[in-house]
Amino acid sequence: MSDLPKLDDEQLRQLAQQSRAIGEDCNCITADASGWISLPLSLPEQQLQDIGTLLQDPYVEPTFAEYHPAATRYESAQAPVAPRHFPYNRCNAARCAQCGRLYLRYTEAGGYFVDRRIRALNDPELVRDPT
């Protein structure tokens, strides 16, 4: 069980605003993570430090239902960050140890693979979720 603080929608918006304001160059932005991508080789996993979680209850299986009200897709840069929907409901928020940018990340596990995925958290207007 994680000791990470649970983040609500407003906290996510604030983190996205902070991340958007960072202008310095860093290896964490060499790959476009505006939509979900596999963790790029240019970004070592240990460079990301978890600061919070979107997982509400570790004893309840989160839904696999996605939220795409504007016909976006999972990998779309304009897809909403919907904390109570897949894959956000399985994410941690992580900060780049070098520049401070923020990312959402989770592990996709299939029958024969494990894929660590990330998405930049830098657009507060995308954080929305129906209740």
PDB file of N, CA and C in Angstrom, residues 22-86:
ATOM      1  N   ILE A  22       7.381  25.861 -16.306  1.00  0.00           N
ATOM      2  CA  ILE A  22       8.809  25.522 -16.352  1.00  0.00           C
ATOM      3  C   ILE A  22       9.307  25.662 -17.781  1.00  0.00           C
ATOM      4  N   GLY A  23      10.339  26.463 -17.969  1.00  0.00           N
ATOM      5  CA  GLY A  23      10.834  26.741 -19.313  1.00  0.00           C
ATOM      6  C   GLY A  23      12.208  26.186 -19.615  1.00  0.00           C
ATOM      7  N   GLU A  24      12.869  25.629 -18.628  1.00  0.00           N
ATOM      8  CA  GLU A  24      14.233  25.166 -18.866  1.00  0.00           C
ATOM      9  C   GLU A  24      14.271  23.861 -19.672  1.00  0.00           C
ATOM     10  N   ASP A  25      15.362  23.684 -20.401  1.00  0.00           N
ATOM     11  CA  ASP A  25      15.564  22.444 -21.158  1.00  0.00           C
ATOM     12  C   ASP A  25      15.876  21.300 -20.208  1.00  0.00           C
ATOM     13  N   CYS A  26      15.457  20.109 -20.599  1.00  0.00           N
ATOM     14  CA  CYS A  26      15.702  18.918 -19.792  1.00  0.00           C
ATOM     15  C   CYS A  26      15.529  17.710 -20.694  1.00  0.00           C
ATOM     16  N   ASN A  27      16.212  16.634 -20.385  1.00  0.00           N
ATOM     17  CA  ASN A  27      16.056  15.411 -21.174  1.00  0.00           C
ATOM     18  C   ASN A  27      14.660  14.810 -21.049  1.00  0.00           C
ATOM     19  N   CYS A  28      13.888  15.225 -20.053  1.00  0.00           N
ATOM     20  CA  CYS A  28      12.553  14.651 -19.883  1.00  0.00           C
ATOM     21  C   CYS A  28      11.585  15.099 -20.978  1.00  0.00           C
ATOM     22  N   ILE A  29      11.931  16.147 -21.730  1.00  0.00           N
ATOM     23  CA  ILE A  29      11.019  16.623 -22.773  1.00  0.00           C
ATOM     24  C   ILE A  29      11.495  16.283 -24.180  1.00  0.00           C
ATOM     25  N   THR A  30      12.482  15.405 -24.298  1.00  0.00           N
ATOM     26  CA  THR A  30      12.959  15.039 -25.638  1.00  0.00           C
ATOM     27  C   THR A  30      11.918  14.227 -26.401  1.00  0.00           C
ATOM     28  N   ALA A  31      11.075  13.523 -25.707  1.00  0.00           N
ATOM     29  CA  ALA A  31       9.966  12.799 -26.340  1.00  0.00           C
ATOM     30  C   ALA A  31       8.668  13.533 -26.027  1.00  0.00           C
ATOM     31  N   ASP A  32       7.774  13.605 -27.002  1.00  0.00           N
ATOM     32  CA  ASP A  32       6.490  14.276 -26.817  1.00  0.00           C
ATOM     33  C   ASP A  32       5.562  13.383 -26.001  1.00  0.00           C
ATOM     34  N   ALA A  33       5.332  13.770 -24.753  1.00  0.00           N
ATOM     35  CA  ALA A  33       4.457  13.002 -23.870  1.00  0.00           C
ATOM     36  C   ALA A  33       3.151  13.748 -23.617  1.00  0.00           C
ATOM     37  N   SER A  34       2.706  14.540 -24.591  1.00  0.00           N
ATOM     38  CA  SER A  34       1.445  15.259 -24.414  1.00  0.00           C
ATOM     39  C   SER A  34       0.253  14.302 -24.411  1.00  0.00           C
ATOM     40  N   GLY A  35       0.420  13.127 -24.994  1.00  0.00           N
ATOM     41  CA  GLY A  35      -0.528  12.018 -24.887  1.00  0.00           C
ATOM     42  C   GLY A  35       0.222  10.849 -24.274  1.00  0.00           C
ATOM     43  N   TRP A  36      -0.466   9.783 -23.937  1.00  0.00           N
ATOM     44  CA  TRP A  36       0.202   8.636 -23.312  1.00  0.00           C
ATOM     45  C   TRP A  36       1.231   8.023 -24.253  1.00  0.00           C
ATOM     46  N   ILE A  37       2.440   7.783 -23.710  1.00  0.00           N
ATOM     47  CA  ILE A  37       3.503   7.104 -24.455  1.00  0.00           C
ATOM     48  C   ILE A  37       4.211   6.130 -23.516  1.00  0.00           C
ATOM     49  N   SER A  38       4.944   5.201 -24.094  1.00  0.00           N
ATOM     50  CA  SER A  38       5.827   4.350 -23.295  1.00  0.00           C
ATOM     51  C   SER A  38       6.957   5.218 -22.757  1.00  0.00           C
ATOM     52  N   LEU A  39       7.411   4.925 -21.575  1.00  0.00           N
ATOM     53  CA  LEU A  39       8.504   5.679 -20.981  1.00  0.00           C
ATOM     54  C   LEU A  39       9.682   5.668 -21.945  1.00  0.00           C
ATOM     55  N   PRO A  40      10.110   6.844 -22.430  1.00  0.00           N
ATOM     56  CA  PRO A  40      11.196   6.875 -23.414  1.00  0.00           C
ATOM     57  C   PRO A  40      12.548   6.531 -22.787  1.00  0.00           C
ATOM     58  N   LEU A  41      13.429   5.986 -23.594  1.00  0.00           N
ATOM     59  CA  LEU A  41      14.772   5.652 -23.118  1.00  0.00           C
ATOM     60  C   LEU A  41      15.534   6.894 -22.670  1.00  0.00           C
ATOM     61  N   SER A  42      15.175   8.059 -23.211  1.00  0.00           N
ATOM     62  CA  SER A  42      15.845   9.307 -22.842  1.00  0.00           C
ATOM     63  C   SER A  42      15.496   9.770 -21.430  1.00  0.00           C
ATOM     64  N   LEU A  43      14.511   9.132 -20.803  1.00  0.00           N
ATOM     65  CA  LEU A  43      14.080   9.522 -19.460  1.00  0.00           C
ATOM     66  C   LEU A  43      14.207   8.329 -18.512  1.00  0.00           C
ATOM     67  N   PRO A  44      15.299   8.259 -17.765  1.00  0.00           N
ATOM     68  CA  PRO A  44      15.453   7.152 -16.814  1.00  0.00           C
ATOM     69  C   PRO A  44      14.338   7.193 -15.762  1.00  0.00           C
ATOM     70  N   GLU A  45      13.771   6.045 -15.475  1.00  0.00           N
ATOM     71  CA  GLU A  45      12.650   5.987 -14.535  1.00  0.00           C
ATOM     72  C   GLU A  45      13.004   6.570 -13.170  1.00  0.00           C
ATOM     73  N   GLN A  46      14.245   6.394 -12.735  1.00  0.00           N
ATOM     74  CA  GLN A  46      14.647   6.923 -11.429  1.00  0.00           C
ATOM     75  C   GLN A  46      14.717   8.450 -11.405  1.00  0.00           C
ATOM     76  N   GLN A  47      14.604   9.095 -12.563  1.00  0.00           N
ATOM     77  CA  GLN A  47      14.582  10.557 -12.628  1.00  0.00           C
ATOM     78  C   GLN A  47      13.209  11.113 -12.235  1.00  0.00           C
ATOM     79  N   LEU A  48      12.194  10.240 -12.209  1.00  0.00           N
ATOM     80  CA  LEU A  48      10.846  10.649 -11.822  1.00  0.00           C
ATOM     81  C   LEU A  48      10.589  10.249 -10.371  1.00  0.00           C
ATOM     82  N   GLN A  49      10.160  11.200  -9.577  1.00  0.00           N
ATOM     83  CA  GLN A  49       9.881  10.965  -8.163  1.00  0.00           C
ATOM     84  C   GLN A  49       8.389  11.120  -7.910  1.00  0.00           C
ATOM     85  N   ASP A  50       7.741  10.042  -7.462  1.00  0.00           N
ATOM     86  CA  ASP A  50       6.311  10.091  -7.187  1.00  0.00           C
ATOM     87  C   ASP A  50       6.016  11.079  -6.069  1.00  0.00           C
ATOM     88  N   ILE A  51       4.974  11.891  -6.303  1.00  0.00           N
ATOM     89  CA  ILE A  51       4.592  12.894  -5.302  1.00  0.00           C
ATOM     90  C   ILE A  51       3.141  12.741  -4.840  1.00  0.00           C
ATOM     91  N   GLY A  52       2.367  11.931  -5.537  1.00  0.00           N
ATOM     92  CA  GLY A  52       0.967  11.732  -5.173  1.00  0.00           C
ATOM     93  C   GLY A  52       0.357  10.651  -6.032  1.00  0.00           C
ATOM     94  N   THR A  53      -0.854  10.247  -5.679  1.00  0.00           N
ATOM     95  CA  THR A  53      -1.531   9.189  -6.416  1.00  0.00           C
ATOM     96  C   THR A  53      -2.971   9.578  -6.738  1.00  0.00           C
ATOM     97  N   LEU A  54      -3.488   8.989  -7.807  1.00  0.00           N
ATOM     98  CA  LEU A  54      -4.892   9.161  -8.166  1.00  0.00           C
ATOM     99  C   LEU A  54      -5.700   7.911  -7.803  1.00  0.00           C
ATOM    100  N   LEU A  55      -5.024   6.857  -7.366  1.00  0.00           N
ATOM    101  CA  LEU A  55      -5.691   5.625  -6.942  1.00  0.00           C
ATOM    102  C   LEU A  55      -6.471   5.914  -5.666  1.00  0.00           C
ATOM    103  N   GLN A  56      -7.773   5.784  -5.728  1.00  0.00           N
ATOM    104  CA  GLN A  56      -8.615   6.159  -4.596  1.00  0.00           C
ATOM    105  C   GLN A  56      -8.631   5.130  -3.476  1.00  0.00           C
ATOM    106  N   ASP A  57      -8.778   3.861  -3.818  1.00  0.00           N
ATOM    107  CA  ASP A  57      -8.869   2.807  -2.809  1.00  0.00           C
ATOM    108  C   ASP A  57      -8.069   1.608  -3.300  1.00  0.00           C
ATOM    109  N   PRO A  58      -6.983   1.275  -2.632  1.00  0.00           N
ATOM    110  CA  PRO A  58      -6.142   0.173  -3.112  1.00  0.00           C
ATOM    111  C   PRO A  58      -6.816  -1.193  -3.014  1.00  0.00           C
ATOM    112  N   TYR A  59      -7.965  -1.278  -2.359  1.00  0.00           N
ATOM    113  CA  TYR A  59      -8.655  -2.551  -2.198  1.00  0.00           C
ATOM    114  C   TYR A  59      -9.820  -2.733  -3.161  1.00  0.00           C
ATOM    115  N   VAL A  60     -10.070  -1.721  -3.980  1.00  0.00           N
ATOM    116  CA  VAL A  60     -11.153  -1.786  -4.961  1.00  0.00           C
ATOM    117  C   VAL A  60     -10.541  -1.694  -6.354  1.00  0.00           C
ATOM    118  N   GLU A  61     -10.908  -2.637  -7.227  1.00  0.00           N
ATOM    119  CA  GLU A  61     -10.396  -2.631  -8.600  1.00  0.00           C
ATOM    120  C   GLU A  61     -10.971  -1.434  -9.343  1.00  0.00           C
ATOM    121  N   PRO A  62     -10.106  -0.520  -9.820  1.00  0.00           N
ATOM    122  CA  PRO A  62     -10.607   0.647 -10.556  1.00  0.00           C
ATOM    123  C   PRO A  62     -11.193   0.244 -11.910  1.00  0.00           C
ATOM    124  N   THR A  63     -12.067   1.059 -12.415  1.00  0.00           N
ATOM    125  CA  THR A  63     -12.720   0.789 -13.692  1.00  0.00           C
ATOM    126  C   THR A  63     -11.723   0.862 -14.853  1.00  0.00           C
ATOM    127  N   PHE A  64     -12.047   0.157 -15.924  1.00  0.00           N
ATOM    128  CA  PHE A  64     -11.282   0.267 -17.165  1.00  0.00           C
ATOM    129  C   PHE A  64     -12.001   1.174 -18.167  1.00  0.00           C
ATOM    130  N   ALA A  65     -13.116   1.770 -17.750  1.00  0.00           N
ATOM    131  CA  ALA A  65     -13.850   2.676 -18.629  1.00  0.00           C
ATOM    132  C   ALA A  65     -13.063   3.959 -18.824  1.00  0.00           C
ATOM    133  N   GLU A  66     -12.963   4.400 -20.071  1.00  0.00           N
ATOM    134  CA  GLU A  66     -12.274   5.644 -20.390  1.00  0.00           C
ATOM    135  C   GLU A  66     -13.308   6.768 -20.538  1.00  0.00           C
ATOM    136  N   TYR A  67     -12.833   8.005 -20.475  1.00  0.00           N
ATOM    137  CA  TYR A  67     -13.699   9.171 -20.610  1.00  0.00           C
ATOM    138  C   TYR A  67     -13.198  10.011 -21.782  1.00  0.00           C
ATOM    139  N   HIS A  68     -13.988  10.035 -22.859  1.00  0.00           N
ATOM    140  CA  HIS A  68     -13.628  10.779 -24.068  1.00  0.00           C
ATOM    141  C   HIS A  68     -14.860  11.493 -24.630  1.00  0.00           C
ATOM    142  N   PRO A  69     -15.287  12.582 -24.000  1.00  0.00           N
ATOM    143  CA  PRO A  69     -16.508  13.260 -24.434  1.00  0.00           C
ATOM    144  C   PRO A  69     -16.392  13.938 -25.798  1.00  0.00           C
ATOM    145  N   ALA A  70     -15.187  14.229 -26.253  1.00  0.00           N
ATOM    146  CA  ALA A  70     -15.008  14.919 -27.538  1.00  0.00           C
ATOM    147  C   ALA A  70     -14.396  13.989 -28.586  1.00  0.00           C
ATOM    148  N   ALA A  71     -14.670  12.698 -28.467  1.00  0.00           N
ATOM    149  CA  ALA A  71     -14.183  11.688 -29.406  1.00  0.00           C
ATOM    150  C   ALA A  71     -12.658  11.639 -29.476  1.00  0.00           C
ATOM    151  N   THR A  72     -11.992  11.984 -28.368  1.00  0.00           N
ATOM    152  CA  THR A  72     -10.544  11.820 -28.314  1.00  0.00           C
ATOM    153  C   THR A  72     -10.237  10.337 -28.100  1.00  0.00           C
ATOM    154  N   ARG A  73      -8.959  10.021 -28.125  1.00  0.00           N
ATOM    155  CA  ARG A  73      -8.512   8.648 -27.888  1.00  0.00           C
ATOM    156  C   ARG A  73      -7.489   8.653 -26.758  1.00  0.00           C
ATOM    157  N   TYR A  74      -7.191   7.466 -26.273  1.00  0.00           N
ATOM    158  CA  TYR A  74      -6.241   7.266 -25.175  1.00  0.00           C
ATOM    159  C   TYR A  74      -4.954   8.050 -25.379  1.00  0.00           C
ATOM    160  N   GLU A  75      -4.378   7.998 -26.583  1.00  0.00           N
ATOM    161  CA  GLU A  75      -3.071   8.614 -26.843  1.00  0.00           C
ATOM    162  C   GLU A  75      -3.161  10.070 -27.301  1.00  0.00           C
ATOM    163  N   SER A  76      -4.352  10.611 -27.384  1.00  0.00           N
ATOM    164  CA  SER A  76      -4.545  11.976 -27.862  1.00  0.00           C
ATOM    165  C   SER A  76      -4.021  13.016 -26.878  1.00  0.00           C
ATOM    166  N   ALA A  77      -3.343  14.029 -27.406  1.00  0.00           N
ATOM    167  CA  ALA A  77      -2.850  15.127 -26.575  1.00  0.00           C
ATOM    168  C   ALA A  77      -3.998  15.949 -25.992  1.00  0.00           C
ATOM    169  N   GLN A  78      -5.168  15.904 -26.608  1.00  0.00           N
ATOM    170  CA  GLN A  78      -6.328  16.659 -26.124  1.00  0.00           C
ATOM    171  C   GLN A  78      -7.293  15.821 -25.290  1.00  0.00           C
ATOM    172  N   ALA A  79      -6.940  14.568 -25.031  1.00  0.00           N
ATOM    173  CA  ALA A  79      -7.800  13.720 -24.193  1.00  0.00           C
ATOM    174  C   ALA A  79      -7.852  14.300 -22.780  1.00  0.00           C
ATOM    175  N   PRO A  80      -9.023  14.289 -22.162  1.00  0.00           N
ATOM    176  CA  PRO A  80      -9.112  14.829 -20.810  1.00  0.00           C
ATOM    177  C   PRO A  80      -8.338  13.979 -19.809  1.00  0.00           C
ATOM    178  N   VAL A  81      -7.826  14.639 -18.800  1.00  0.00           N
ATOM    179  CA  VAL A  81      -7.222  13.957 -17.661  1.00  0.00           C
ATOM    180  C   VAL A  81      -8.375  13.715 -16.697  1.00  0.00           C
ATOM    181  N   ALA A  82      -8.894  12.506 -16.713  1.00  0.00           N
ATOM    182  CA  ALA A  82     -10.106  12.153 -15.982  1.00  0.00           C
ATOM    183  C   ALA A  82      -9.754  11.215 -14.822  1.00  0.00           C
ATOM    184  N   PRO A  83      -9.520  11.759 -13.632  1.00  0.00           N
ATOM    185  CA  PRO A  83      -8.978  10.978 -12.518  1.00  0.00           C
ATOM    186  C   PRO A  83      -9.767   9.748 -12.101  1.00  0.00           C
ATOM    187  N   ARG A  84     -11.047   9.686 -12.352  1.00  0.00           N
ATOM    188  CA  ARG A  84     -11.833   8.514 -11.951  1.00  0.00           C
ATOM    189  C   ARG A  84     -12.033   7.527 -13.092  1.00  0.00           C
ATOM    190  N   HIS A  85     -11.325   7.738 -14.201  1.00  0.00           N
ATOM    191  CA  HIS A  85     -11.428   6.867 -15.367  1.00  0.00           C
ATOM    192  C   HIS A  85     -10.054   6.327 -15.753  1.00  0.00           C
ATOM    193  N   PHE A  86     -10.067   5.233 -16.506  1.00  0.00           N
ATOM    194  CA  PHE A  86      -8.829   4.599 -16.957  1.00  0.00           C
ATOM    195  C   PHE A  86      -8.103   5.494 -17.952  1.00  0.00           C
TER     196      PHE A  86
END
